[in-house]
JSON list of C-alpha atoms in Angstrom, two decimals:
[
{"chain": "A", "resi": 1, "resn": "MET", "atom": "CA", "xyz": [-3.37, 29.04, 28.89]},
{"chain": "A", "resi": 2, "resn": "LEU", "atom": "CA", "xyz": [-6.79, 28.67, 27.23]},
{"chain": "A", "resi": 3, "resn": "ARG", "atom": "CA", "xyz": [-7.81, 26.29, 30.01]},
{"chain": "A", "resi": 4, "resn": "ASP", "atom": "CA", "xyz": [-6.65, 28.68, 32.73]},
{"chain": "A", "resi": 5, "resn": "LEU", "atom": "CA", "xyz": [-8.60, 31.52, 31.09]},
{"chain": "A", "resi": 6, "resn": "GLY", "atom": "CA", "xyz": [-11.73, 29.39, 31.12]},
{"chain": "A", "resi": 7, "resn": "TYR", "atom": "CA", "xyz": [-12.10, 28.98, 27.36]},
{"chain": "A", "resi": 8, "resn": "LEU", "atom": "CA", "xyz": [-11.40, 25.21, 27.42]},
{"chain": "A", "resi": 9, "resn": "GLU", "atom": "CA", "xyz": [-12.20, 22.49, 29.91]},
{"chain": "A", "resi": 10, "resn": "VAL", "atom": "CA", "xyz": [-9.52, 20.03, 28.74]},
{"chain": "A", "resi": 11, "resn": "ASP", "atom": "CA", "xyz": [-5.93, 19.88, 29.95]},
{"chain": "A", "resi": 12, "resn": "GLU", "atom": "CA", "xyz": [-4.41, 18.95, 26.57]},
{"chain": "A", "resi": 13, "resn": "PRO", "atom": "CA", "xyz": [-5.28, 20.45, 23.16]},
{"chain": "A", "resi": 14, "resn": "PHE", "atom": "CA", "xyz": [-4.95, 17.07, 21.44]},
{"chain": "A", "resi": 15, "resn": "THR", "atom": "CA", "xyz": [-5.17, 13.37, 22.23]},
{"chain": "A", "resi": 16, "resn": "ASN", "atom": "CA", "xyz": [-2.08, 12.26, 20.31]},
{"chain": "A", "resi": 17, "resn": "LEU", "atom": "CA", "xyz": [1.30, 13.82, 19.51]},
{"chain": "A", "resi": 18, "resn": "LEU", "atom": "CA", "xyz": [3.50, 12.76, 16.60]},
{"chain": "A", "resi": 19, "resn": "THR", "atom": "CA", "xyz": [7.02, 14.18, 16.78]},
{"chain": "A", "resi": 20, "resn": "GLN", "atom": "CA", "xyz": [8.36, 14.00, 13.25]},
{"chain": "A", "resi": 21, "resn": "GLY", "atom": "CA", "xyz": [11.96, 13.47, 12.27]},
{"chain": "A", "resi": 22, "resn": "MET", "atom": "CA", "xyz": [14.34, 15.97, 10.70]},
{"chain": "A", "resi": 23, "resn": "VAL", "atom": "CA", "xyz": [15.52, 16.23, 7.11]},
{"chain": "A", "resi": 24, "resn": "ILE", "atom": "CA", "xyz": [19.15, 15.13, 6.72]},
{"chain": "A", "resi": 25, "resn": "LYS", "atom": "CA", "xyz": [21.41, 16.05, 3.80]},
{"chain": "A", "resi": 26, "resn": "ASP", "atom": "CA", "xyz": [24.94, 14.70, 3.39]},
{"chain": "A", "resi": 27, "resn": "GLY", "atom": "CA", "xyz": [24.86, 13.40, 6.96]},
{"chain": "A", "resi": 28, "resn": "ALA", "atom": "CA", "xyz": [23.91, 16.70, 8.60]},
{"chain": "A", "resi": 29, "resn": "LYS", "atom": "CA", "xyz": [20.62, 18.24, 9.66]},
{"chain": "A", "resi": 30, "resn": "MET", "atom": "CA", "xyz": [19.29, 20.51, 6.95]},
{"chain": "A", "resi": 31, "resn": "SER", "atom": "CA", "xyz": [19.37, 24.10, 8.25]},
{"chain": "A", "resi": 32, "resn": "LYS", "atom": "CA", "xyz": [19.84, 27.63, 6.95]},
{"chain": "A", "resi": 33, "resn": "SER", "atom": "CA", "xyz": [22.83, 28.19, 9.23]},
{"chain": "A", "resi": 34, "resn": "LYS", "atom": "CA", "xyz": [24.70, 25.30, 7.59]},
{"chain": "A", "resi": 35, "resn": "GLY", "atom": "CA", "xyz": [23.74, 26.41, 4.10]},
{"chain": "A", "resi": 36, "resn": "ASN", "atom": "CA", "xyz": [22.65, 22.94, 3.06]},
{"chain": "A", "resi": 37, "resn": "VAL", "atom": "CA", "xyz": [18.96, 23.70, 2.52]},
{"chain": "A", "resi": 38, "resn": "VAL", "atom": "CA", "xyz": [17.27, 22.48, -0.66]},
{"chain": "A", "resi": 39, "resn": "ASP", "atom": "CA", "xyz": [14.73, 24.99, -1.92]},
{"chain": "A", "resi": 40, "resn": "PRO", "atom": "CA", "xyz": [11.51, 23.01, -2.52]},
{"chain": "A", "resi": 41, "resn": "ASN", "atom": "CA", "xyz": [10.34, 25.64, -5.00]},
{"chain": "A", "resi": 42, "resn": "ASP", "atom": "CA", "xyz": [13.01, 24.48, -7.47]},
{"chain": "A", "resi": 43, "resn": "LEU", "atom": "CA", "xyz": [11.74, 20.90, -7.27]},
{"chain": "A", "resi": 44, "resn": "ILE", "atom": "CA", "xyz": [8.11, 21.99, -7.41]},
{"chain": "A", "resi": 45, "resn": "GLU", "atom": "CA", "xyz": [8.90, 24.02, -10.52]},
{"chain": "A", "resi": 46, "resn": "GLN", "atom": "CA", "xyz": [10.41, 20.93, -12.19]},
{"chain": "A", "resi": 47, "resn": "TYR", "atom": "CA", "xyz": [8.20, 18.10, -10.88]},
{"chain": "A", "resi": 48, "resn": "GLY", "atom": "CA", "xyz": [5.09, 19.66, -9.34]},
{"chain": "A", "resi": 49, "resn": "ALA", "atom": "CA", "xyz": [4.02, 19.84, -5.70]},
{"chain": "A", "resi": 50, "resn": "ASP", "atom": "CA", "xyz": [2.41, 16.38, -5.64]},
{"chain": "A", "resi": 51, "resn": "THR", "atom": "CA", "xyz": [5.59, 14.60, -6.75]},
{"chain": "A", "resi": 52, "resn": "VAL", "atom": "CA", "xyz": [7.69, 16.35, -4.10]},
{"chain": "A", "resi": 53, "resn": "ARG", "atom": "CA", "xyz": [5.08, 15.57, -1.45]},
{"chain": "A", "resi": 54, "resn": "LEU", "atom": "CA", "xyz": [4.96, 11.90, -2.49]},
{"chain": "A", "resi": 55, "resn": "PHE", "atom": "CA", "xyz": [8.74, 11.59, -2.22]},
{"chain": "A", "resi": 56, "resn": "SER", "atom": "CA", "xyz": [8.82, 13.25, 1.20]},
{"chain": "A", "resi": 57, "resn": "LEU", "atom": "CA", "xyz": [6.15, 10.92, 2.58]},
{"chain": "A", "resi": 58, "resn": "PHE", "atom": "CA", "xyz": [7.62, 7.78, 0.99]},
{"chain": "A", "resi": 59, "resn": "ALA", "atom": "CA", "xyz": [11.26, 8.34, 1.93]},
{"chain": "A", "resi": 60, "resn": "ALA", "atom": "CA", "xyz": [10.89, 7.50, 5.64]},
{"chain": "A", "resi": 61, "resn": "PRO", "atom": "CA", "xyz": [8.37, 6.87, 8.43]},
{"chain": "A", "resi": 62, "resn": "PRO", "atom": "CA", "xyz": [7.27, 10.24, 9.88]},
{"chain": "A", "resi": 63, "resn": "GLU", "atom": "CA", "xyz": [8.98, 9.73, 13.23]},
{"chain": "A", "resi": 64, "resn": "ARG", "atom": "CA", "xyz": [12.36, 8.94, 11.58]},
{"chain": "A", "resi": 65, "resn": "ASP", "atom": "CA", "xyz": [14.86, 11.33, 10.02]},
{"chain": "A", "resi": 66, "resn": "LEU", "atom": "CA", "xyz": [14.54, 11.70, 6.24]},
{"chain": "A", "resi": 67, "resn": "GLU", "atom": "CA", "xyz": [17.75, 11.42, 4.22]},
{"chain": "A", "resi": 68, "resn": "TRP", "atom": "CA", "xyz": [17.32, 13.82, 1.31]},
{"chain": "A", "resi": 69, "resn": "ASN", "atom": "CA", "xyz": [17.97, 12.26, -2.09]},
{"chain": "A", "resi": 70, "resn": "ALA", "atom": "CA", "xyz": [17.15, 14.10, -5.30]},
{"chain": "A", "resi": 71, "resn": "GLN", "atom": "CA", "xyz": [17.03, 10.80, -7.19]},
{"chain": "A", "resi": 72, "resn": "GLY", "atom": "CA", "xyz": [14.12, 9.78, -4.97]},
{"chain": "A", "resi": 73, "resn": "VAL", "atom": "CA", "xyz": [12.08, 12.66, -6.40]},
{"chain": "A", "resi": 74, "resn": "GLU", "atom": "CA", "xyz": [12.75, 11.34, -9.89]},
{"chain": "A", "resi": 75, "resn": "GLY", "atom": "CA", "xyz": [11.55, 7.91, -8.76]},
{"chain": "A", "resi": 76, "resn": "ALA", "atom": "CA", "xyz": [8.32, 9.40, -7.39]},
{"chain": "A", "resi": 77, "resn": "SER", "atom": "CA", "xyz": [7.80, 11.17, -10.72]},
{"chain": "A", "resi": 78, "resn": "ARG", "atom": "CA", "xyz": [8.23, 7.92, -12.66]},
{"chain": "A", "resi": 79, "resn": "PHE", "atom": "CA", "xyz": [5.71, 6.16, -10.43]},
{"chain": "A", "resi": 80, "resn": "LEU", "atom": "CA", "xyz": [3.07, 8.85, -10.96]},
{"chain": "A", "resi": 81, "resn": "SER", "atom": "CA", "xyz": [3.70, 8.64, -14.70]},
{"chain": "A", "resi": 82, "resn": "ARG", "atom": "CA", "xyz": [2.96, 4.90, -14.53]},
{"chain": "A", "resi": 83, "resn": "VAL", "atom": "CA", "xyz": [-0.30, 5.57, -12.67]},
{"chain": "A", "resi": 84, "resn": "TYR", "atom": "CA", "xyz": [-1.25, 8.21, -15.25]},
{"chain": "A", "resi": 85, "resn": "ARG", "atom": "CA", "xyz": [-0.65, 5.82, -18.17]},
{"chain": "A", "resi": 86, "resn": "LEU", "atom": "CA", "xyz": [-2.50, 3.01, -16.42]},
{"chain": "A", "resi": 87, "resn": "VAL", "atom": "CA", "xyz": [-5.62, 5.12, -15.92]},
{"chain": "A", "resi": 88, "resn": "VAL", "atom": "CA", "xyz": [-5.59, 6.92, -19.28]},
{"chain": "A", "resi": 89, "resn": "GLN", "atom": "CA", "xyz": [-5.05, 3.69, -21.24]},
{"chain": "A", "resi": 90, "resn": "ASN", "atom": "CA", "xyz": [-8.03, 2.06, -19.51]},
{"chain": "A", "resi": 91, "resn": "LEU", "atom": "CA", "xyz": [-10.59, 4.87, -19.45]},
{"chain": "A", "resi": 92, "resn": "GLY", "atom": "CA", "xyz": [-13.10, 2.57, -21.17]},
{"chain": "A", "resi": 93, "resn": "CYS", "atom": "CA", "xyz": [-13.60, 0.49, -18.01]},
{"chain": "A", "resi": 94, "resn": "PHE", "atom": "CA", "xyz": [-15.23, 3.49, -16.26]},
{"chain": "A", "resi": 95, "resn": "GLN", "atom": "CA", "xyz": [-18.15, 3.39, -18.70]},
{"chain": "A", "resi": 96, "resn": "GLY", "atom": "CA", "xyz": [-19.33, -0.09, -17.70]},
{"chain": "A", "resi": 97, "resn": "GLU", "atom": "CA", "xyz": [-20.77, -1.78, -14.62]},
{"chain": "A", "resi": 98, "resn": "ASN", "atom": "CA", "xyz": [-18.97, -1.40, -11.33]},
{"chain": "A", "resi": 99, "resn": "ASN", "atom": "CA", "xyz": [-20.40, -4.51, -9.66]},
{"chain": "A", "resi": 100, "resn": "VAL", "atom": "CA", "xyz": [-17.84, -7.33, -9.43]},
{"chain": "A", "resi": 101, "resn": "ILE", "atom": "CA", "xyz": [-19.38, -10.81, -9.89]},
{"chain": "A", "resi": 102, "resn": "LEU", "atom": "CA", "xyz": [-16.84, -13.22, -8.41]},
{"chain": "A", "resi": 103, "resn": "ASP", "atom": "CA", "xyz": [-18.25, -16.38, -9.99]},
{"chain": "A", "resi": 104, "resn": "THR", "atom": "CA", "xyz": [-17.54, -15.09, -13.50]},
{"chain": "A", "resi": 105, "resn": "LEU", "atom": "CA", "xyz": [-13.92, -13.99, -12.94]},
{"chain": "A", "resi": 106, "resn": "ASN", "atom": "CA", "xyz": [-10.88, -15.61, -14.52]},
{"chain": "A", "resi": 107, "resn": "GLU", "atom": "CA", "xyz": [-7.83, -16.17, -12.31]},
{"chain": "A", "resi": 108, "resn": "PRO", "atom": "CA", "xyz": [-5.96, -12.90, -13.17]},
{"chain": "A", "resi": 109, "resn": "SER", "atom": "CA", "xyz": [-9.13, -10.89, -12.45]},
{"chain": "A", "resi": 110, "resn": "ARG", "atom": "CA", "xyz": [-9.70, -12.76, -9.19]},
{"chain": "A", "resi": 111, "resn": "ALA", "atom": "CA", "xyz": [-6.07, -12.12, -8.13]},
{"chain": "A", "resi": 112, "resn": "LEU", "atom": "CA", "xyz": [-6.36, -8.39, -8.92]},
{"chain": "A", "resi": 113, "resn": "HIS", "atom": "CA", "xyz": [-9.67, -8.16, -7.05]},
{"chain": "A", "resi": 114, "resn": "ARG", "atom": "CA", "xyz": [-8.09, -9.85, -4.02]},
{"chain": "A", "resi": 115, "resn": "LYS", "atom": "CA", "xyz": [-5.01, -7.61, -4.13]},
{"chain": "A", "resi": 116, "resn": "THR", "atom": "CA", "xyz": [-7.23, -4.51, -4.33]},
{"chain": "A", "resi": 117, "resn": "HIS", "atom": "CA", "xyz": [-9.03, -5.37, -1.10]},
{"chain": "A", "resi": 118, "resn": "GLN", "atom": "CA", "xyz": [-5.78, -6.37, 0.60]},
{"chain": "A", "resi": 119, "resn": "THR", "atom": "CA", "xyz": [-4.33, -2.97, -0.37]},
{"chain": "A", "resi": 120, "resn": "ILE", "atom": "CA", "xyz": [-7.32, -1.07, 1.02]},
{"chain": "A", "resi": 121, "resn": "ARG", "atom": "CA", "xyz": [-6.83, -2.87, 4.33]},
{"chain": "A", "resi": 122, "resn": "ARG", "atom": "CA", "xyz": [-3.08, -2.25, 4.39]},
{"chain": "A", "resi": 123, "resn": "VAL", "atom": "CA", "xyz": [-3.27, 1.45, 3.46]},
{"chain": "A", "resi": 124, "resn": "THR", "atom": "CA", "xyz": [-6.11, 2.15, 5.88]},
{"chain": "A", "resi": 125, "resn": "GLU", "atom": "CA", "xyz": [-4.27, 0.51, 8.77]},
{"chain": "A", "resi": 126, "resn": "SER", "atom": "CA", "xyz": [-0.95, 2.23, 7.91]},
{"chain": "A", "resi": 127, "resn": "ILE", "atom": "CA", "xyz": [-2.51, 5.69, 7.94]},
{"chain": "A", "resi": 128, "resn": "GLU", "atom": "CA", "xyz": [-4.91, 5.28, 10.86]},
{"chain": "A", "resi": 129, "resn": "SER", "atom": "CA", "xyz": [-2.62, 3.40, 13.25]},
{"chain": "A", "resi": 130, "resn": "ASN", "atom": "CA", "xyz": [0.65, 5.37, 13.07]},
{"chain": "A", "resi": 131, "resn": "PHE", "atom": "CA", "xyz": [0.59, 7.78, 10.09]},
{"chain": "A", "resi": 132, "resn": "HIS", "atom": "CA", "xyz": [2.98, 5.53, 8.16]},
{"chain": "A", "resi": 133, "resn": "PHE", "atom": "CA", "xyz": [2.33, 7.04, 4.76]},
{"chain": "A", "resi": 134, "resn": "ASN", "atom": "CA", "xyz": [5.49, 5.35, 3.47]},
{"chain": "A", "resi": 135, "resn": "THR", "atom": "CA", "xyz": [4.05, 1.85, 3.88]},
{"chain": "A", "resi": 136, "resn": "ALA", "atom": "CA", "xyz": [0.70, 3.09, 2.56]},
{"chain": "A", "resi": 137, "resn": "ILE", "atom": "CA", "xyz": [2.39, 4.33, -0.62]},
{"chain": "A", "resi": 138, "resn": "SER", "atom": "CA", "xyz": [4.36, 1.08, -0.88]},
{"chain": "A", "resi": 139, "resn": "GLY", "atom": "CA", "xyz": [1.10, -0.87, -0.75]},
{"chain": "A", "resi": 140, "resn": "VAL", "atom": "CA", "xyz": [-0.39, 1.17, -3.59]},
{"chain": "A", "resi": 141, "resn": "MET", "atom": "CA", "xyz": [2.79, 0.68, -5.61]},
{"chain": "A", "resi": 142, "resn": "GLU", "atom": "CA", "xyz": [2.39, -3.10, -5.32]},
{"chain": "A", "resi": 143, "resn": "LEU", "atom": "CA", "xyz": [-1.20, -2.83, -6.54]},
{"chain": "A", "resi": 144, "resn": "VAL", "atom": "CA", "xyz": [-0.14, -0.64, -9.48]},
{"chain": "A", "resi": 145, "resn": "ASN", "atom": "CA", "xyz": [2.55, -3.20, -10.40]},
{"chain": "A", "resi": 146, "resn": "LEU", "atom": "CA", "xyz": [0.01, -6.02, -10.47]},
{"chain": "A", "resi": 147, "resn": "ALA", "atom": "CA", "xyz": [-2.56, -3.97, -12.39]},
{"chain": "A", "resi": 148, "resn": "THR", "atom": "CA", "xyz": [0.11, -3.05, -14.96]},
{"chain": "A", "resi": 149, "resn": "THR", "atom": "CA", "xyz": [1.50, -6.55, -15.46]},
{"chain": "A", "resi": 150, "resn": "ALA", "atom": "CA", "xyz": [-1.79, -8.51, -15.35]},
{"chain": "A", "resi": 151, "resn": "THR", "atom": "CA", "xyz": [-1.72, -9.53, -19.03]},
{"chain": "A", "resi": 152, "resn": "ASP", "atom": "CA", "xyz": [-2.11, -13.33, -18.89]},
{"chain": "A", "resi": 153, "resn": "ALA", "atom": "CA", "xyz": [-5.80, -12.97, -19.70]},
{"chain": "A", "resi": 154, "resn": "PRO", "atom": "CA", "xyz": [-8.28, -10.12, -20.19]},
{"chain": "A", "resi": 155, "resn": "ILE", "atom": "CA", "xyz": [-9.10, -8.40, -16.88]},
{"chain": "A", "resi": 156, "resn": "ASP", "atom": "CA", "xyz": [-12.78, -8.07, -16.06]},
{"chain": "A", "resi": 157, "resn": "ALA", "atom": "CA", "xyz": [-13.87, -4.46, -16.68]},
{"chain": "A", "resi": 158, "resn": "ALA", "atom": "CA", "xyz": [-15.62, -4.15, -13.30]},
{"chain": "A", "resi": 159, "resn": "VAL", "atom": "CA", "xyz": [-12.50, -5.40, -11.49]},
{"chain": "A", "resi": 160, "resn": "GLN", "atom": "CA", "xyz": [-10.32, -3.02, -13.47]},
{"chain": "A", "resi": 161, "resn": "ARG", "atom": "CA", "xyz": [-12.60, -0.10, -12.65]},
{"chain": "A", "resi": 162, "resn": "GLU", "atom": "CA", "xyz": [-12.63, -1.05, -8.96]},
{"chain": "A", "resi": 163, "resn": "THR", "atom": "CA", "xyz": [-8.83, -1.25, -8.93]},
{"chain": "A", "resi": 164, "resn": "LEU", "atom": "CA", "xyz": [-8.23, 2.07, -10.67]},
{"chain": "A", "resi": 165, "resn": "GLU", "atom": "CA", "xyz": [-10.77, 3.89, -8.51]},
{"chain": "A", "resi": 166, "resn": "THR", "atom": "CA", "xyz": [-9.13, 2.38, -5.43]},
{"chain": "A", "resi": 167, "resn": "ILE", "atom": "CA", "xyz": [-5.65, 3.48, -6.54]},
{"chain": "A", "resi": 168, "resn": "LEU", "atom": "CA", "xyz": [-6.78, 7.07, -7.05]},
{"chain": "A", "resi": 169, "resn": "THR", "atom": "CA", "xyz": [-8.71, 7.19, -3.77]},
{"chain": "A", "resi": 170, "resn": "LEU", "atom": "CA", "xyz": [-5.88, 5.71, -1.69]},
{"chain": "A", "resi": 171, "resn": "LEU", "atom": "CA", "xyz": [-3.28, 8.02, -3.24]},
{"chain": "A", "resi": 172, "resn": "PHE", "atom": "CA", "xyz": [-5.48, 11.10, -2.84]},
{"chain": "A", "resi": 173, "resn": "PRO", "atom": "CA", "xyz": [-4.20, 12.11, 0.65]},
{"chain": "A", "resi": 174, "resn": "MET", "atom": "CA", "xyz": [-0.63, 12.11, -0.72]},
{"chain": "A", "resi": 175, "resn": "VAL", "atom": "CA", "xyz": [-1.12, 13.52, -4.26]},
{"chain": "A", "resi": 176, "resn": "PRO", "atom": "CA", "xyz": [-4.51, 15.27, -4.28]},
{"chain": "A", "resi": 177, "resn": "HIS", "atom": "CA", "xyz": [-4.15, 17.42, -7.43]},
{"chain": "A", "resi": 178, "resn": "PHE", "atom": "CA", "xyz": [-2.91, 14.51, -9.53]},
{"chain": "A", "resi": 179, "resn": "CYS", "atom": "CA", "xyz": [-5.66, 12.14, -8.39]},
{"chain": "A", "resi": 180, "resn": "GLU", "atom": "CA", "xyz": [-8.43, 14.73, -8.69]},
{"chain": "A", "resi": 181, "resn": "GLU", "atom": "CA", "xyz": [-7.48, 15.42, -12.30]},
{"chain": "A", "resi": 182, "resn": "LEU", "atom": "CA", "xyz": [-7.49, 11.73, -13.26]},
{"chain": "A", "resi": 183, "resn": "TRP", "atom": "CA", "xyz": [-10.76, 11.22, -11.37]},
{"chain": "A", "resi": 184, "resn": "ALA", "atom": "CA", "xyz": [-12.38, 13.94, -13.48]},
{"chain": "A", "resi": 185, "resn": "ALA", "atom": "CA", "xyz": [-10.83, 12.56, -16.68]},
{"chain": "A", "resi": 186, "resn": "SER", "atom": "CA", "xyz": [-12.37, 9.16, -15.97]},
{"chain": "A", "resi": 187, "resn": "GLY", "atom": "CA", "xyz": [-15.87, 10.65, -16.10]},
{"chain": "A", "resi": 188, "resn": "HIS", "atom": "CA", "xyz": [-16.80, 10.96, -12.42]},
{"chain": "A", "resi": 189, "resn": "GLY", "atom": "CA", "xyz": [-19.26, 13.78, -11.80]},
{"chain": "A", "resi": 190, "resn": "GLN", "atom": "CA", "xyz": [-18.60, 14.01, -8.08]},
{"chain": "A", "resi": 191, "resn": "GLN", "atom": "CA", "xyz": [-15.20, 15.38, -7.11]},
{"chain": "A", "resi": 192, "resn": "LEU", "atom": "CA", "xyz": [-12.82, 12.90, -5.50]},
{"chain": "A", "resi": 193, "resn": "HIS", "atom": "CA", "xyz": [-12.52, 14.83, -2.23]},
{"chain": "A", "resi": 194, "resn": "HIS", "atom": "CA", "xyz": [-16.26, 14.21, -1.72]},
{"chain": "A", "resi": 195, "resn": "ALA", "atom": "CA", "xyz": [-15.97, 10.46, -2.40]},
{"chain": "A", "resi": 196, "resn": "PRO", "atom": "CA", "xyz": [-16.01, 8.07, 0.58]},
{"chain": "A", "resi": 197, "resn": "TRP", "atom": "CA", "xyz": [-12.87, 6.24, 1.68]},
{"chain": "A", "resi": 198, "resn": "PRO", "atom": "CA", "xyz": [-13.04, 2.68, 0.27]},
{"chain": "A", "resi": 199, "resn": "SER", "atom": "CA", "xyz": [-13.84, -0.22, 2.56]},
{"chain": "A", "resi": 200, "resn": "TYR", "atom": "CA", "xyz": [-12.41, -3.70, 2.09]},
{"chain": "A", "resi": 201, "resn": "ASN", "atom": "CA", "xyz": [-14.23, -7.00, 2.00]},
{"chain": "A", "resi": 202, "resn": "VAL", "atom": "CA", "xyz": [-12.64, -9.43, 4.48]},
{"chain": "A", "resi": 203, "resn": "GLU", "atom": "CA", "xyz": [-13.57, -12.46, 2.39]},
{"chain": "A", "resi": 204, "resn": "ALA", "atom": "CA", "xyz": [-12.32, -10.89, -0.82]},
{"chain": "A", "resi": 205, "resn": "ALA", "atom": "CA", "xyz": [-8.96, -10.08, 0.83]},
{"chain": "A", "resi": 206, "resn": "LYS", "atom": "CA", "xyz": [-8.34, -13.69, 1.84]},
{"chain": "A", "resi": 207, "resn": "GLU", "atom": "CA", "xyz": [-5.71, -15.65, -0.04]},
{"chain": "A", "resi": 208, "resn": "ASP", "atom": "CA", "xyz": [-6.85, -18.78, -1.90]},
{"chain": "A", "resi": 209, "resn": "GLU", "atom": "CA", "xyz": [-3.48, -20.37, -1.20]},
{"chain": "A", "resi": 210, "resn": "LEU", "atom": "CA", "xyz": [-0.71, -19.82, 1.34]},
{"chain": "A", "resi": 211, "resn": "THR", "atom": "CA", "xyz": [3.00, -20.57, 1.16]},
{"chain": "A", "resi": 212, "resn": "ILE", "atom": "CA", "xyz": [4.00, -22.50, 4.28]},
{"chain": "A", "resi": 213, "resn": "VAL", "atom": "CA", "xyz": [7.71, -22.60, 5.13]},
{"chain": "A", "resi": 214, "resn": "VAL", "atom": "CA", "xyz": [8.82, -25.86, 6.76]},
{"chain": "A", "resi": 215, "resn": "GLN", "atom": "CA", "xyz": [11.86, -25.80, 9.04]},
{"chain": "A", "resi": 216, "resn": "ILE", "atom": "CA", "xyz": [13.57, -28.81, 10.56]},
{"chain": "A", "resi": 217, "resn": "ASN", "atom": "CA", "xyz": [15.95, -28.07, 13.43]},
{"chain": "A", "resi": 218, "resn": "GLY", "atom": "CA", "xyz": [15.88, -24.40, 12.52]},
{"chain": "A", "resi": 219, "resn": "LYS", "atom": "CA", "xyz": [16.76, -24.83, 8.84]},
{"chain": "A", "resi": 220, "resn": "VAL", "atom": "CA", "xyz": [14.35, -24.25, 5.97]},
{"chain": "A", "resi": 221, "resn": "ARG", "atom": "CA", "xyz": [13.77, -27.56, 4.24]},
{"chain": "A", "resi": 222, "resn": "ALA", "atom": "CA", "xyz": [10.62, -27.08, 2.17]},
{"chain": "A", "resi": 223, "resn": "LYS", "atom": "CA", "xyz": [7.94, -24.65, 1.04]},
{"chain": "A", "resi": 224, "resn": "LEU", "atom": "CA", "xyz": [4.41, -25.96, 0.65]},
{"chain": "A", "resi": 225, "resn": "GLN", "atom": "CA", "xyz": [1.56, -24.39, -1.34]},
{"chain": "A", "resi": 226, "resn": "VAL", "atom": "CA", "xyz": [-1.62, -25.16, 0.58]},
{"chain": "A", "resi": 227, "resn": "PRO", "atom": "CA", "xyz": [-5.27, -24.00, 0.59]},
{"chain": "A", "resi": 228, "resn": "ALA", "atom": "CA", "xyz": [-5.79, -20.98, 2.87]},
{"chain": "A", "resi": 229, "resn": "ASP", "atom": "CA", "xyz": [-8.45, -22.81, 4.89]},
{"chain": "A", "resi": 230, "resn": "ILE", "atom": "CA", "xyz": [-6.38, -25.93, 5.63]},
{"chain": "A", "resi": 231, "resn": "ASP", "atom": "CA", "xyz": [-6.57, -27.04, 9.28]},
{"chain": "A", "resi": 232, "resn": "ASP", "atom": "CA", "xyz": [-3.54, -27.59, 11.52]},
{"chain": "A", "resi": 233, "resn": "GLN", "atom": "CA", "xyz": [-3.77, -31.39, 11.55]},
{"chain": "A", "resi": 234, "resn": "ALA", "atom": "CA", "xyz": [-3.92, -31.68, 7.76]},
{"chain": "A", "resi": 235, "resn": "LEU", "atom": "CA", "xyz": [-1.05, -29.21, 7.39]},
{"chain": "A", "resi": 236, "resn": "GLN", "atom": "CA", "xyz": [1.11, -31.14, 9.84]},
{"chain": "A", "resi": 237, "resn": "GLN", "atom": "CA", "xyz": [0.38, -34.39, 8.03]},
{"chain": "A", "resi": 238, "resn": "LEU", "atom": "CA", "xyz": [1.28, -32.80, 4.69]},
{"chain": "A", "resi": 239, "resn": "ALA", "atom": "CA", "xyz": [4.60, -31.54, 6.07]},
{"chain": "A", "resi": 240, "resn": "LEU", "atom": "CA", "xyz": [5.49, -34.90, 7.63]},
{"chain": "A", "resi": 241, "resn": "THR", "atom": "CA", "xyz": [4.71, -36.88, 4.47]},
{"chain": "A", "resi": 242, "resn": "ASP", "atom": "CA", "xyz": [6.65, -34.59, 2.13]},
{"chain": "A", "resi": 243, "resn": "ASP", "atom": "CA", "xyz": [9.35, -36.74, 0.50]},
{"chain": "A", "resi": 244, "resn": "LYS", "atom": "CA", "xyz": [12.27, -34.49, 1.37]},
{"chain": "A", "resi": 245, "resn": "ASN", "atom": "CA", "xyz": [11.12, -33.92, 4.94]},
{"chain": "A", "resi": 246, "resn": "ASN", "atom": "CA", "xyz": [10.42, -37.60, 5.40]},
{"chain": "A", "resi": 247, "resn": "LYS", "atom": "CA", "xyz": [14.02, -38.50, 4.59]},
{"chain": "A", "resi": 248, "resn": "LEU", "atom": "CA", "xyz": [15.36, -35.89, 7.02]},
{"chain": "A", "resi": 249, "resn": "ILE", "atom": "CA", "xyz": [13.06, -37.01, 9.84]},
{"chain": "A", "resi": 250, "resn": "ASP", "atom": "CA", "xyz": [13.92, -40.64, 9.11]},
{"chain": "A", "resi": 251, "resn": "GLY", "atom": "CA", "xyz": [10.89, -42.11, 10.83]},
{"chain": "A", "resi": 252, "resn": "LYS", "atom": "CA", "xyz": [11.40, -40.21, 14.07]},
{"chain": "A", "resi": 253, "resn": "THR", "atom": "CA", "xyz": [8.54, -38.43, 15.83]},
{"chain": "A", "resi": 254, "resn": "PRO", "atom": "CA", "xyz": [9.11, -34.68, 16.07]},
{"chain": "A", "resi": 255, "resn": "LYS", "atom": "CA", "xyz": [9.32, -33.45, 19.67]},
{"chain": "A", "resi": 256, "resn": "LYS", "atom": "CA", "xyz": [7.68, -30.15, 18.77]},
{"chain": "A", "resi": 257, "resn": "VAL", "atom": "CA", "xyz": [5.69, -28.95, 15.78]}
]
């Protein structure tokens, strides 16, 4: 209509359309006529708007139907409580340097730094490519788990700060009020909604080691831990000389590798 009236010169008002799924409860589409509608105000009153939003985005990809489950809201609440404790218990790291010096890092700090950059890549791609907020949230959850359980050795303060700032920034589109409050509590002068989206370092996101699964005639026979930069020839030689594989091959030359 706007085009026909001369106000617009384009045929379509947008370049991409996402048709989202419906909300299902007890196997039926949630609707007022069926009387199976859950009033979000009750949940918001109990858990807050951010928790309800997080559950809704995490429960299913946007194009799929969402099966309503009140227990899922409780799970979202527990996750945000973990994030809150993680940030509040480590507020001291925000007072120090924010430049990560890789050469000085112990192994737990190096692993957390690597996971942080891998998570930035995963969340960015999940949101930008297909609006899959559920996999974006899942990625942040994995980072929170590692940051919470990394107790083998002291974590470098700069790495810890980088990780916590990344968690809050990546969660901000899903739980803005929650993240903005923690951002302010950690001493940032600039509000989080003015902060730039984090970028990942390709080198930092690379794994030091990879787990290579070896199959013989379609059956898994071994798992090899190898350097990430190993070449194909060296990897093939390692697989062929593995004691268990060697017995199964019995001196024969594989037809296909």
